[in-house]
Every structure is written in C-alpha cells, then in structure tokens.
C-alpha cells in the first residue's frame, strides 16, 4: 500500500504527462503482482466497488478526536476524508501496512456494515499518505489526473508495446491482470482473447445531408427508428458476458438484470432502453441507471432494462462483419427466434413506399423515445469507424444541440454552494486547421436536483482553472441543450445567440469530440 | 474569566508583550526603548528600537537584515546567563527554531514566565536544540495549531527530494524555502543525507548563508544561479517561495517545483502554490509537539500568540489549564515567507 499511496500522492501533484508516465512505469516495474494489477485496475476506474464513506468517517473520528477540534480542522482543510487522513491519531510505530492486493480483495466482497470496523484497523496501520490513498480507493474513483488511457499507455510502454496492443486485449483480461503483466515482462505470449467477450469497435453513422437525401435510392437502404437510448455492444462467450458503451467502457455492472439472461455466444449491436409494458421510457429514466457501479433492487424494478437489437457482429464465433447488412440482419433474426434471450427484441425495419412517404414519416417523428431515423445501406459490411456513404442518421426536427460544457459558475441563493450555471460551447475549425470550442450560450435550468449534484461533482472533478466563482473544466461532458431559436449576435465571439437555452439532458455517454459544430448552429438561424 | 495573576508584570499592549517591572518589551511590533528579541525573523525582529537585547547570533542576523535599523544599543546575552533588569531576572534558553533563536525566561516575585518565540523540538544541525524550562506561565506560538499538522520526519522528506532527483535527472529541482533558517537547515539536511554536489542559490539566499558560515555552520559548496554557465538540469536550486513562479525560474531546465514548509501537509495549500513536490519540513512544532511541550512545562496558564489560536486554546481547556489568545499584532503566518 505504501508504494501505491506514494504513487497517487505524486500523480496528484504532477502536471506533466511524461512525468506521470514515468512515475507510473517506475511503480509498475518495481511493484510485485498482484498489487500492481490492482493498482492498474484502480487507475483505469476498474474497481468493482464504491463506498460512501463520509458518515462512516464521522463516526470513526468522533471516537478519536474532540469534535470541536475536528470541526476546526475540517473547516481549515475543506474535505472530510483528507481531514481524517491527516488528523487520525497515529501510534509512535506503525504495524506493517496492509497490501493493496489484500485490501482490494477484501473490499470486493465486503458488506457495507462491516466496513467501519475494518476501515478502523486499516487506518491504524497506515501513515497519512496511506490513509489518504485508502479513502480515495474506497470511493472507487481516484481522481488523480490520470485517464484510463494514460495508465494503459504507461504499462504498454513498460513492455515496449503500443497502447492499441493493450486496448485490443483489455476486455479479455481482468484485475489483477497477471497474464497481461507476464506478457509485458516478456515472460509469456500475448494473452489469447479469441472467443472472449472483447469489445469490437463500432460502425458509426453520418448525419444525412441534403445532397445525401437527393442522391438516396431507397431500394438500397434499410430504414429504422433511431431509438433514444444509448448505443451498446453486448459481447458474450466462454461463459462470460459484457456490455460495452460505444466508447468501449464496460458498463455491465450497472445492468445485472439484463446480463443475467445472456448465456449465448454472440456479439450484438443495439440500443439500451428502459422499457415498461412494451413501451420505451424516456431517456431520463435510463439516466437513472447510468454511471452507477451498483444498483438497488428497487431500481431494477422501477427502471427495467431492455436491449433492442439491430445488428450482429458475431454469432457462435463466426465473424459476420464482412457480410452485407441484409445477410447479417437475416442471421440476427434467425438466431433471435431460436435463442430468445430475455429482455431483448429486434428493431423492426420501417417499410415506406417511397421517399415522399419517408419524408412524411420523418416530419411526423415526435415520440419521446425516438430521436429520428437511421438509414443503413443494405449492401454494406460492418466497418469499424465512420465510413462515408453507408449509414446515415436523420435526427428529428427538434431544437436541440449537443454542446460541450466549458465553464461552470456557482449559483445564487440555495444553489450558492453548487456549480449550477453552465456555459457550453460548440466546435469550430479555424482557417489554420486548429479546432477549438467556442462558447455559444449559458444555461442554468432544465436539470433535476439529482442531476445538479452529479454535474456539480463532475465540475469539481474536472476543473482546469478558476476565476472567482467560475471554474473552467476539461472539454469532456456533452450537454443536450434545448432552445427556442438561434439568432445572429455581434456581442458573442461565436457570432450566435441561443435563445432560452436549458439543459435537456446530460449526455454522459457521448464523447465531447462528437458534439455539434458551430456551422450546424449557424444553419439554424431564424430566417 | 478573572484577570490573570500575571497581568501586573506581563501583559500585551499595542506595541507588543510588555514587562513593567523590567521596563522592556519582548518581540515588539513597533519601535520601543527597550526590546528583547527572540530571533531574527522579520515578524519578531522589527527595525527602529533603541536598545536591543538578544543572543549574539540574533543580533548579527538583525544587523545583516536591518543594517542601521537594527537598533542603537545592542547587548548580547548568552544562553543560560542570568541578567537582572529592573526588578526581574532574565535568562535566554535555546528555542531550536533558527540560529540564535531563544526563549525568554522572566522571573519575578517567585514566578516564572517563559516566552517561547518560535520554536521546534526536532534536531536541527544549524542551531542548538530547544531546552525545556518548567514555568508558571508559558507563552507559546501556535503556527501549526490544528491536529491535522504533523510534520513528517525530515529524513523522509529529504529522501523524497533526492528520489525525485533520481527519477527526473533532466529536470532542475527548484525548492522554495524561507531564506533565513529553513534554507540553511535544508542545505545541512541534504549534506547529512550525503548530497555533496554544489547547491545553487537565488541571490536572496546568499546573505543568510554567508552569515551562517561566518557563525560556524558549514554548508558545503554553494553557487549562485546568476553565475551558472550550464542549464542546472538535475541540480538543486533554492529560492524564496515568492520566486517559485517568477520569470526568474524560466531559465531552469523544466523545473520540478518543491516547497519546504509545514503548510505543505494540507493538499489545498500545496495546490495553491502550484507545487509539484511538497516537502513537509518546518521550523515550528507540529500539533503533538505543541501539546507535549505545553504539558511538559508544567505551566497552569498558557498564552497563545500567533497562529491558529482557537483550536489550541480549546485544547488547553481540555487539558485543564487556563488558555488565552493574545492576538498580538504584527506576528505573521510564518513558515511561508
Ligand atoms: Zn520565526
Ligand atoms: Zn514567528
């Protein structure tokens, strides 16, 4: 635990990317298994637990320190966990510290009620850096300024591999990653992930432009609703099943109800939805189940998960990706009819008689759970990435934009302790090829109280700069902003003013790079 | 609370702590006729006094720092020598804070008061160790007067600095240190840890380093950054904390900025200074040492001068003693700059 806590302590103060890489490499080289593997899991946000510790800490601390002294200390330090880490009374000589691997192994199985007494023992055997690191570990999110990708890069470079090498097998290995480290140490071949439920990069679509529409021959395309859930890939095989977000994050832990019934061998593409009595619930309902490491029984009942399938990448270990969509679709239908996995159905193709009818369908698209239409070329194989001319998304006519959160400001009144006013931006590319975000508006409504808490937490965890009550954040969170109109404006750097913007929803699932561009907004100017 | 029984012969005034039967102030914040000065830091040793009594080292520090402002008549008093001033006996005892630092022991009418000035309890190769004096009234500082402040062992912190130097041999290690006391102690600690290479100094550190050497504290090879011919990659450079973010540091090789101070224990504080390598090295007592010292003096009454008085006065109450916050003007949040 000592080496790990010193690593975290270093990382949190180290701004430079290369310096961070070196610190991590030194650690991974010098630390034995399985500790380094659990450290890698922690740094890649792959620890399967998250304990709310504030209350527990208050309980423990009242037994150790005068409450008034604790209060004054907390006021000075500003953070309960750090205060406890610093002020926890320490014996003159500490017993041998527990090992990271032992702590993680125990936490994985720990009952919440047992945490308090175990935590007390651990705190009694660690120094202040160790106590601080332990409390960070318990929350399940380290927040030491290291992305999962950077941690993977560190181990990759340690073994003279590329980070893509690591990513290709990442989901085929699990903490404490013994085969991975044996390979990186040059002691074993690359872990074999054939048939394992690893992530396959997704095929993505382009927005339908006017020229695409004009050139479109409907006979070549399948038309489907674009469901308002989140795109997922379910990969099952070798008795394991994983649920990946479009960016390859394993989100299965939040959907045990869904995965419990998936004992097949296939890799499928579909939309994750909340469904009640055959009706797709609004996106907000799905939101309740995202970004959680654990789910309560209540949530499983209130927000039942459902998977609406539209493509198959692999069935019974046969790679279907080279086949045209029309054949993949036939295989998916046949397979689904016999396998009948629970809580799934197929996205039913629409069959408009012609383009006029399709245009009418699109114009009439209003359902809460439908985002628009998808047009997919029947002859196209499944191509990773965003190939041109194969898949089109045709978003329904709604005045919403996906913008990137840039600045957050403290609110007033009862919101004064929250970052509740959000300045958001859109991407633009300058003549010199530089792409940057420009602010296009500010919203301070539209979210629920629970969402405000999450936004506030996100802002605090991603702050890059502060100016009085305003924090600048890393461009990493997409806000779907609803609004009344877009007008030209000479007052704003962007040249646009968005009227009455409000947060329609928070797109936790969407990469910031895919948010809307300034040109798109310009195209919405009121005539 | 009834007035203190010490009030008649020692009490705070706008100019500082005054002893009427002796006719002198201790560490006065404004110019006075007669001052006893505990040590040479600027918030204790002010310019413009008429007569100053202190250790010879403190007087030397004052002359270096203040020149003509160091006072008209200087009288030195060695550690342990007793001097009768008016109706009181005065003795100076080592405070272990910086070279020359002293506790002022005042005896009057069978009672003894000890004014600690700033003090620490840990070994320091650049000054004699703190000497505990039992007393009736102990006037203590409370710079680190919160339970969160516990200084790490110096050797551990020096080890972290040397380890960083080994990890990033292509980067200058720029360490912000208080120029008087902390600077020389850090150098001595590095020497003790076996670091024999030249240590590079910002110009502001030179005067105090020269004085320490003159007063018999060897510091090993020291060089001025302004005279460096090379990039100083992989070298240790010491500068005042205010110079850490200066344009001055741009000439250095991708510096790792460090800061040696007790405040570095708290992360928010370290981040406030944009420090990459916070080193918890202090010339003040930490919380456990503060409590242990107060207990060991046996004093029934404790006055608290600068620092976080509120928590310490509360703690003194828990210890069954009478505590009082003096809130003297002019004494600053030290250990920073
Ligand atoms: Zn001082
Ligand atoms: Zn002081």
Short mmCIF file of C-alpha atoms in Angstrom, two decimals, chain A residues 2 6 9-10 12-15 19 22-23 26 65-66 68-69 71-73 76-77 82-83 85-90 127-129 131-132, chain B residues 146-150 152 156 160 163 167-171 263-271 275-278 287 308 310-311 314-315 318:
data_model
loop_
_atom_site.label_atom_id
_atom_site.label_comp_id
_atom_site.label_asym_id
_atom_site.label_seq_id
_atom_site.Cartn_x
_atom_site.Cartn_y
_atom_site.Cartn_z
CA UNK A 2 2.95 2.27 0.67
CA UNK A 6 3.15 7.37 -2.77
CA UNK A 9 0.43 11.32 -3.99
CA UNK A 10 2.99 12.03 -6.70
CA UNK A 12 -1.93 14.22 -7.96
CA UNK A 13 0.72 16.94 -7.83
CA UNK A 14 2.39 16.18 -11.16
CA UNK A 15 1.07 18.20 -14.08
CA UNK A 19 6.34 12.82 -15.80
CA UNK A 22 7.48 7.84 -15.78
CA UNK A 23 6.09 7.71 -12.25
CA UNK A 26 8.58 3.10 -12.18
CA UNK A 65 -10.70 13.28 18.28
CA UNK A 66 -12.53 16.00 20.18
CA UNK A 68 -14.59 20.80 18.19
CA UNK A 69 -11.00 20.13 17.11
CA UNK A 71 -14.69 20.74 13.17
CA UNK A 72 -11.94 23.37 13.17
CA UNK A 73 -9.63 21.03 11.30
CA UNK A 76 -9.38 24.52 7.53
CA UNK A 77 -8.74 21.53 5.26
CA UNK A 82 -8.43 14.47 3.87
CA UNK A 83 -9.01 15.81 7.37
CA UNK A 85 -6.30 11.14 6.82
CA UNK A 86 -4.27 13.96 8.36
CA UNK A 87 -5.67 14.11 11.88
CA UNK A 88 -6.09 10.39 12.55
CA UNK A 89 -4.05 9.74 15.74
CA UNK A 90 -1.01 7.65 14.94
CA UNK A 127 0.69 6.63 7.50
CA UNK A 128 -1.10 9.81 6.46
CA UNK A 129 -0.44 9.34 2.75
CA UNK A 131 -4.78 6.80 4.85
CA UNK A 132 -5.50 9.40 2.20
CA UNK B 146 -4.51 22.16 14.42
CA UNK B 147 -4.48 18.38 14.83
CA UNK B 148 -4.02 17.97 11.06
CA UNK B 149 -0.50 19.35 11.30
CA UNK B 150 2.01 16.62 11.94
CA UNK B 152 6.91 14.05 8.67
CA UNK B 156 11.78 11.05 4.85
CA UNK B 160 11.61 12.24 -1.33
CA UNK B 163 14.32 10.30 -5.03
CA UNK B 167 13.59 9.92 -11.16
CA UNK B 168 13.86 13.17 -13.14
CA UNK B 169 17.61 13.71 -13.63
CA UNK B 170 16.98 16.01 -16.60
CA UNK B 171 14.94 18.49 -14.56
CA UNK B 263 1.90 24.03 5.38
CA UNK B 264 2.59 21.51 2.62
CA UNK B 265 0.87 18.89 4.73
CA UNK B 266 -2.50 20.19 3.51
CA UNK B 267 -3.16 19.47 -0.15
CA UNK B 268 -5.19 22.58 -0.86
CA UNK B 269 -2.33 24.67 0.43
CA UNK B 270 0.22 22.87 -1.75
CA UNK B 271 -2.03 23.22 -4.79
CA UNK B 275 3.84 22.89 -6.14
CA UNK B 276 4.81 19.61 -7.78
CA UNK B 277 6.78 18.26 -4.83
CA UNK B 278 5.51 19.46 -1.44
CA UNK B 287 0.43 19.72 16.91
CA UNK B 308 -4.30 29.09 14.87
CA UNK B 310 -8.76 28.98 18.51
CA UNK B 311 -8.08 25.25 18.36
CA UNK B 314 -9.75 24.86 23.14
CA UNK B 315 -7.21 22.06 23.59
CA UNK B 318 -9.38 20.19 27.60
#
